[in-house]
Every structure is written in structure tokens, then in C-alpha cells.
XYZ file of N, CA and C in Angstrom:
396
model
N -19.013 155.657 -55.916
C -19.651 155.271 -54.978
C -20.623 155.869 -54.027
N -20.332 157.116 -53.412
C -20.883 158.198 -52.634
C -22.832 158.080 -53.934
N -22.372 157.921 -55.659
C -23.749 158.008 -56.173
C -24.432 156.673 -55.744
N -23.978 155.725 -55.813
C -24.274 153.793 -56.192
C -24.956 153.418 -54.215
N -25.172 154.679 -53.442
C -25.006 154.990 -52.836
C -26.552 155.296 -52.178
N -26.231 156.767 -52.128
C -27.199 157.349 -53.279
C -28.806 156.990 -53.364
N -28.504 156.142 -54.722
C -29.582 155.194 -55.115
C -29.582 154.750 -54.670
N -28.861 153.639 -54.103
C -29.232 152.163 -52.907
C -30.579 153.096 -51.655
N -30.378 154.438 -51.483
C -31.130 155.177 -49.870
C -32.495 155.196 -50.266
N -32.475 155.972 -51.426
C -33.307 156.219 -52.831
C -34.207 155.577 -52.846
N -33.858 154.038 -53.181
C -35.041 153.149 -53.252
C -35.376 152.453 -52.174
N -34.948 152.394 -50.959
C -35.366 151.608 -50.105
C -36.417 152.863 -49.472
N -35.884 154.087 -49.553
C -36.798 154.687 -48.714
C -38.386 154.867 -50.266
N -38.295 154.971 -51.294
C -39.426 154.681 -52.167
C -40.273 153.275 -51.698
N -39.071 151.923 -51.892
C -39.773 151.300 -51.225
C -40.740 151.011 -49.445
N -40.239 151.814 -48.955
C -40.118 151.806 -47.504
C -42.266 152.871 -48.082
N -41.980 154.218 -48.498
C -43.092 155.423 -48.528
C -44.730 154.011 -49.440
N -43.705 153.206 -50.317
C -44.666 152.268 -51.631
C -45.807 151.237 -50.186
N -45.071 150.870 -49.403
C -45.878 149.868 -48.171
C -47.131 150.333 -47.374
N -46.410 151.759 -47.264
C -47.571 152.190 -45.968
C -48.865 152.273 -46.265
N -48.920 151.648 -48.054
C -50.768 152.408 -47.597
C -51.058 150.313 -47.104
N -50.247 149.654 -46.917
C -49.647 148.682 -47.245
C -50.815 148.338 -45.271
N -49.934 148.804 -44.933
C -49.995 148.637 -42.709
C -51.125 149.486 -42.986
N -52.032 150.361 -43.787
C -53.332 150.654 -42.981
C -54.235 150.448 -43.649
N -54.461 149.896 -44.756
C -55.917 148.950 -44.970
C -56.221 147.609 -44.042
N -54.509 147.378 -43.602
C -54.873 146.270 -42.713
C -55.191 146.893 -40.734
N -55.159 147.672 -40.555
C -55.885 148.152 -39.293
C -57.011 148.282 -39.356
N -57.858 148.372 -37.759
C -59.078 147.331 -37.596
C -59.886 149.364 -37.134
N -59.308 150.466 -37.766
C -59.753 151.832 -36.940
C -61.504 151.456 -37.058
N -62.744 150.657 -38.449
C -62.683 150.857 -39.635
C -63.888 150.065 -38.147
N -63.709 148.919 -37.444
C -64.292 148.612 -36.133
C -64.383 148.996 -34.850
N -65.563 148.775 -34.537
C -65.944 148.486 -32.858
C -65.395 146.950 -32.336
N -64.132 146.928 -31.554
C -63.272 145.498 -31.980
C -63.788 145.127 -30.215
N -64.726 145.779 -29.233
C -65.160 146.351 -27.815
C -66.954 146.251 -28.022
N -67.522 145.684 -29.012
C -68.587 145.716 -29.752
C -69.462 143.959 -30.304
N -70.512 144.301 -30.501
C -70.842 142.791 -31.064
C -72.265 143.365 -31.329
N -72.556 142.862 -32.681
C -73.890 142.366 -33.334
C -73.851 141.136 -33.880
N -74.934 140.841 -33.122
C -75.576 139.584 -34.124
C -76.789 139.630 -35.782
N -75.611 139.234 -36.641
C -76.374 138.471 -38.162
C -77.213 137.520 -38.575
N -77.682 138.167 -37.819
C -78.533 136.900 -38.567
C -79.365 136.481 -38.987
N -79.616 136.064 -40.506
C -80.167 136.086 -42.258
C -79.933 134.937 -41.924
N -80.346 135.575 -43.670
C -79.892 134.180 -45.286
C -79.228 134.783 -46.371
N -77.978 133.649 -46.218
C -76.904 133.847 -46.543
C -77.844 134.001 -47.884
N -77.202 135.290 -48.719
C -77.192 135.292 -49.721
C -75.982 134.611 -51.055
N -74.691 135.280 -50.981
C -73.768 134.830 -51.097
C -72.757 134.627 -50.680
N -71.182 133.635 -50.664
C -70.212 132.922 -50.014
C -69.539 133.964 -51.178
N -68.091 134.655 -50.707
C -67.422 135.418 -51.689
C -65.956 134.339 -51.105
N -65.075 133.274 -50.877
C -64.469 132.990 -51.467
C -63.182 132.864 -51.848
N -62.091 134.173 -51.283
C -61.275 134.539 -52.475
C -60.903 135.768 -51.199
N -59.222 136.542 -52.296
C -58.662 137.023 -51.294
C -58.627 138.492 -52.533
N -58.711 139.354 -51.734
C -57.625 139.528 -50.466
C -58.753 139.347 -48.445
N -59.567 139.214 -49.466
C -60.420 139.310 -48.102
C -61.676 137.529 -47.700
N -62.566 136.019 -47.040
C -63.482 136.313 -47.863
C -65.013 136.480 -46.699
N -65.648 136.638 -47.663
C -67.352 137.672 -46.334
C -68.143 136.942 -47.156
N -69.229 137.106 -46.437
C -70.811 136.551 -45.718
C -71.608 137.857 -46.070
N -72.463 137.179 -47.103
C -72.924 138.262 -47.337
C -74.689 137.649 -46.831
N -75.533 138.458 -46.022
C -77.178 137.884 -45.539
C -77.716 139.101 -45.670
N -78.861 138.449 -45.997
C -80.098 139.625 -45.737
C -80.425 138.873 -44.344
N -81.184 140.549 -44.247
C -81.686 140.024 -42.413
C -82.669 141.536 -42.362
N -84.080 140.492 -41.487
C -85.294 141.058 -41.685
C -85.020 142.467 -40.278
N -85.168 143.532 -40.996
C -85.102 144.639 -39.614
C -86.462 144.262 -38.681
N -86.601 145.063 -37.890
C -87.625 145.053 -36.543
C -88.904 145.933 -37.934
N -88.839 146.542 -38.870
C -89.910 147.403 -38.960
C -90.348 146.588 -40.513
N -89.797 145.361 -41.363
C -89.263 144.744 -41.794
C -89.255 144.699 -43.748
N -88.684 145.708 -43.092
C -87.648 145.277 -44.164
C -86.708 144.902 -44.123
N -85.691 144.629 -45.802
C -84.270 143.884 -45.430
C -83.513 144.593 -45.703
N -82.239 143.664 -44.639
C -81.129 145.285 -44.703
C -80.177 143.692 -45.120
N -79.078 144.716 -46.351
C -78.257 143.701 -47.193
C -76.959 143.979 -46.270
N -76.691 143.217 -45.275
C -75.259 143.031 -44.953
C -74.296 142.460 -45.261
N -72.613 142.141 -44.511
C -71.858 142.271 -45.400
C -71.149 141.787 -43.650
N -70.601 140.732 -44.154
C -69.314 139.751 -42.618
C -68.324 139.603 -43.268
N -67.601 140.624 -42.550
C -65.710 140.122 -43.296
C -65.442 138.737 -42.713
N -63.919 138.340 -42.824
C -63.133 137.733 -42.237
C -61.387 137.661 -42.746
N -60.949 136.779 -42.555
C -59.739 137.248 -43.593
C -59.496 136.865 -44.554
N -58.281 135.700 -44.947
C -58.265 135.535 -46.383
C -58.841 134.663 -46.340
N -58.541 133.392 -47.519
C -59.028 132.646 -47.459
C -57.931 131.274 -46.402
N -56.768 131.375 -47.421
C -55.851 130.533 -46.508
C -55.731 130.942 -44.873
N -55.951 132.080 -44.352
C -56.051 131.698 -42.909
C -57.226 131.048 -42.101
N -58.281 131.487 -43.061
C -59.509 130.899 -42.753
C -59.001 129.121 -42.409
N -58.574 128.463 -43.382
C -59.021 127.569 -43.450
C -57.980 126.916 -41.698
N -57.124 127.654 -41.667
C -56.358 127.146 -40.827
C -57.020 126.863 -39.792
N -58.400 127.743 -39.612
C -59.740 127.244 -38.239
C -60.892 126.486 -38.118
N -61.069 125.820 -39.477
C -61.369 124.816 -40.294
C -62.975 125.713 -41.748
N -62.525 126.039 -41.857
C -63.612 126.710 -42.957
C -63.165 126.189 -44.036
N -64.085 126.009 -45.155
C -63.760 125.949 -46.312
C -64.668 126.594 -47.561
N -64.136 126.766 -49.207
C -65.311 126.851 -49.608
C -66.283 126.601 -49.266
N -66.996 125.649 -48.555
C -68.549 125.197 -48.271
C -69.311 125.523 -46.962
N -68.041 126.002 -46.266
C -67.842 126.328 -44.914
C -70.087 127.381 -44.909
N -70.540 128.227 -45.694
C -71.741 128.916 -46.028
C -72.026 128.345 -47.835
N -73.496 127.978 -47.672
C -73.897 128.030 -48.784
C -75.659 129.177 -48.917
N -75.728 129.492 -50.252
C -76.862 130.781 -50.102
C -78.367 129.471 -50.165
N -78.925 130.635 -48.825
C -80.233 129.910 -48.610
C -80.174 129.465 -47.025
N -78.479 129.120 -46.652
C -78.703 129.041 -45.176
C -79.214 129.274 -44.509
N -79.340 129.902 -43.284
C -79.600 130.445 -42.159
C -78.150 130.315 -41.157
N -78.392 131.867 -40.863
C -77.593 132.346 -40.191
C -77.440 132.563 -38.887
N -76.104 132.819 -37.983
C -76.738 134.120 -37.335
C -74.567 134.166 -36.601
N -74.312 135.328 -36.818
C -72.996 135.224 -36.232
C -72.620 136.911 -35.774
N -72.259 136.215 -34.979
C -71.581 137.159 -34.587
C -70.025 137.893 -34.432
N -71.088 139.466 -34.584
C -69.172 140.503 -35.631
C -69.177 141.543 -34.820
N -68.423 142.493 -35.400
C -67.962 143.673 -34.868
C -68.733 144.146 -35.786
N -69.407 145.270 -34.867
C -70.253 146.508 -36.022
C -69.466 147.342 -36.490
N -69.463 148.121 -37.831
C -68.405 148.771 -39.012
C -69.048 149.884 -37.836
N -67.907 151.373 -37.499
C -68.245 152.639 -36.655
C -69.186 153.375 -37.193
N -68.907 153.227 -38.678
C -69.954 153.934 -38.761
C -71.460 154.020 -39.412
N -71.539 152.348 -38.549
C -73.063 152.171 -38.435
C -73.509 151.799 -40.220
N -72.841 151.292 -40.702
C -73.354 150.523 -42.041
C -73.138 149.336 -41.635
N -74.240 148.377 -42.499
C -73.964 146.683 -42.377
C -73.214 145.840 -42.620
N -71.886 146.180 -42.179
C -71.281 145.248 -42.100
C -70.441 144.952 -40.914
N -69.440 144.043 -40.485
C -69.079 143.181 -39.573
C -67.809 142.773 -40.040
N -67.494 142.004 -39.094
C -66.259 141.391 -39.101
C -65.580 140.867 -37.619
N -65.261 139.747 -38.534
C -64.712 138.082 -37.376
C -64.252 138.189 -36.941
N -62.895 139.119 -37.240
C -61.593 139.989 -35.773
C -60.449 138.867 -36.630
N -59.806 137.897 -35.439
C -58.565 137.303 -36.092
C -58.865 135.824 -36.652
N -57.910 135.460 -37.544
C -58.459 134.301 -37.572
C -57.102 133.369 -37.106
N -56.163 133.711 -36.275
C -54.959 132.794 -35.473
C -56.193 132.100 -34.278
N -55.286 130.743 -35.019
C -55.590 130.048 -34.055
C -55.784 129.990 -32.946
N -54.623 130.475 -31.838
C -54.701 130.974 -30.365
C -56.356 131.832 -30.272
N -57.062 132.920 -31.654
C -57.530 133.609 -30.745
C -59.060 132.794 -30.760
N -60.002 133.758 -29.504
C -61.417 133.280 -29.478
C -62.241 133.315 -30.372
N -62.967 132.556 -30.668
C -63.965 132.487 -31.789
C -65.205 133.295 -31.172
N -65.369 134.200 -32.680
C -67.003 134.595 -32.687
C -67.378 133.085 -32.957
N -68.776 133.380 -32.036
C -70.334 132.609 -32.693
C -70.650 132.069 -33.843
N -71.089 131.668 -33.864
C -71.113 131.029 -35.735
C -72.338 130.243 -35.777
N -73.734 129.910 -35.683
C -74.752 129.153 -36.153
C -75.243 129.437 -37.124
N -75.384 128.359 -37.841
C -76.073 127.712 -39.765
C -77.379 127.158 -39.702
N -77.679 127.059 -39.936
C -79.332 126.512 -39.785
C -79.588 125.225 -38.572
N -79.064 126.741 -38.005
C -79.854 126.031 -36.977
C -78.805 124.950 -35.347
N -76.517 124.752 -36.206
C -75.711 124.116 -35.471
C -75.379 125.227 -35.687
N -75.022 124.970 -34.296
C -73.444 125.547 -33.744
C -71.841 125.208 -34.812
N -71.480 126.489 -35.993
C -70.641 125.916 -36.609
C -68.819 125.847 -35.441
N -68.793 123.719 -35.684
C -67.641 123.521 -35.180
C -67.115 123.230 -35.710
N -65.264 123.831 -36.363
C -64.910 123.716 -37.771
C -63.671 122.648 -37.038
């Protein structure tokens, strides 16, 4: 009986240890949650897939060079709950996306929570405010 109990406890601890990286993956430590950056440019690709949706945008810098930005959103199911679809963006769209910038300075941004009650970040597509 004690041996079975030890096996069950060991299995439980092993399962919990395996889940720790999943919690770390979903942390907000990568982004400046108290800052904002406007990613303004041309959509090159819209990736509608798990585990996260991505909008890839070419932004022309002040020096004339193009910077390839990636704006990360939540998963497709969560994004559908707030009005997004696989057709929300298409290559060639001119966009302005208000995002949280990456802490390391890379051209990566995050839209934040997709909760229906969370505040929405400003998104303009081809001159029109996105209203789901």
C-alpha cells in the first residue's frame, strides 16, 4: 500500500514539474506592459494559427530603411471572441497597431489580453479604425 502511495505521489510531482515551463511561457516579462509603440506600415503576413496569432508588418524607419516588425496576439479562439477572424488582415494592408514593445528592443510587440472585458488597443486598417 505504501509503495503504491509513493508511486502516485512521485507521478504527481513529476506532472507538476513538467507543467512549470508552460506557466513560464505565458508570463508577461518579455514586454513593457506600461509602454506603447505604434507599429505603422504594410502587412506582409498574417499568421492565424496556434499557439498565437501574428501580424508581420514592414515599417519604414526614419532613415528610410525597412524594419520587419512582428505583433503578437493571443490564440485564434481567444481572438475570435473579440471579433477577429482569419481575414482581419491581409498582405498589403496599411496598418497602425498600438502594441506593447519588447523589453530587449527588438521589433516585436504584443497586443495584450484578449479578454472581452479588457481594454482594446487601437488598430487602424487601411485608414479605418478596426471595430469588431
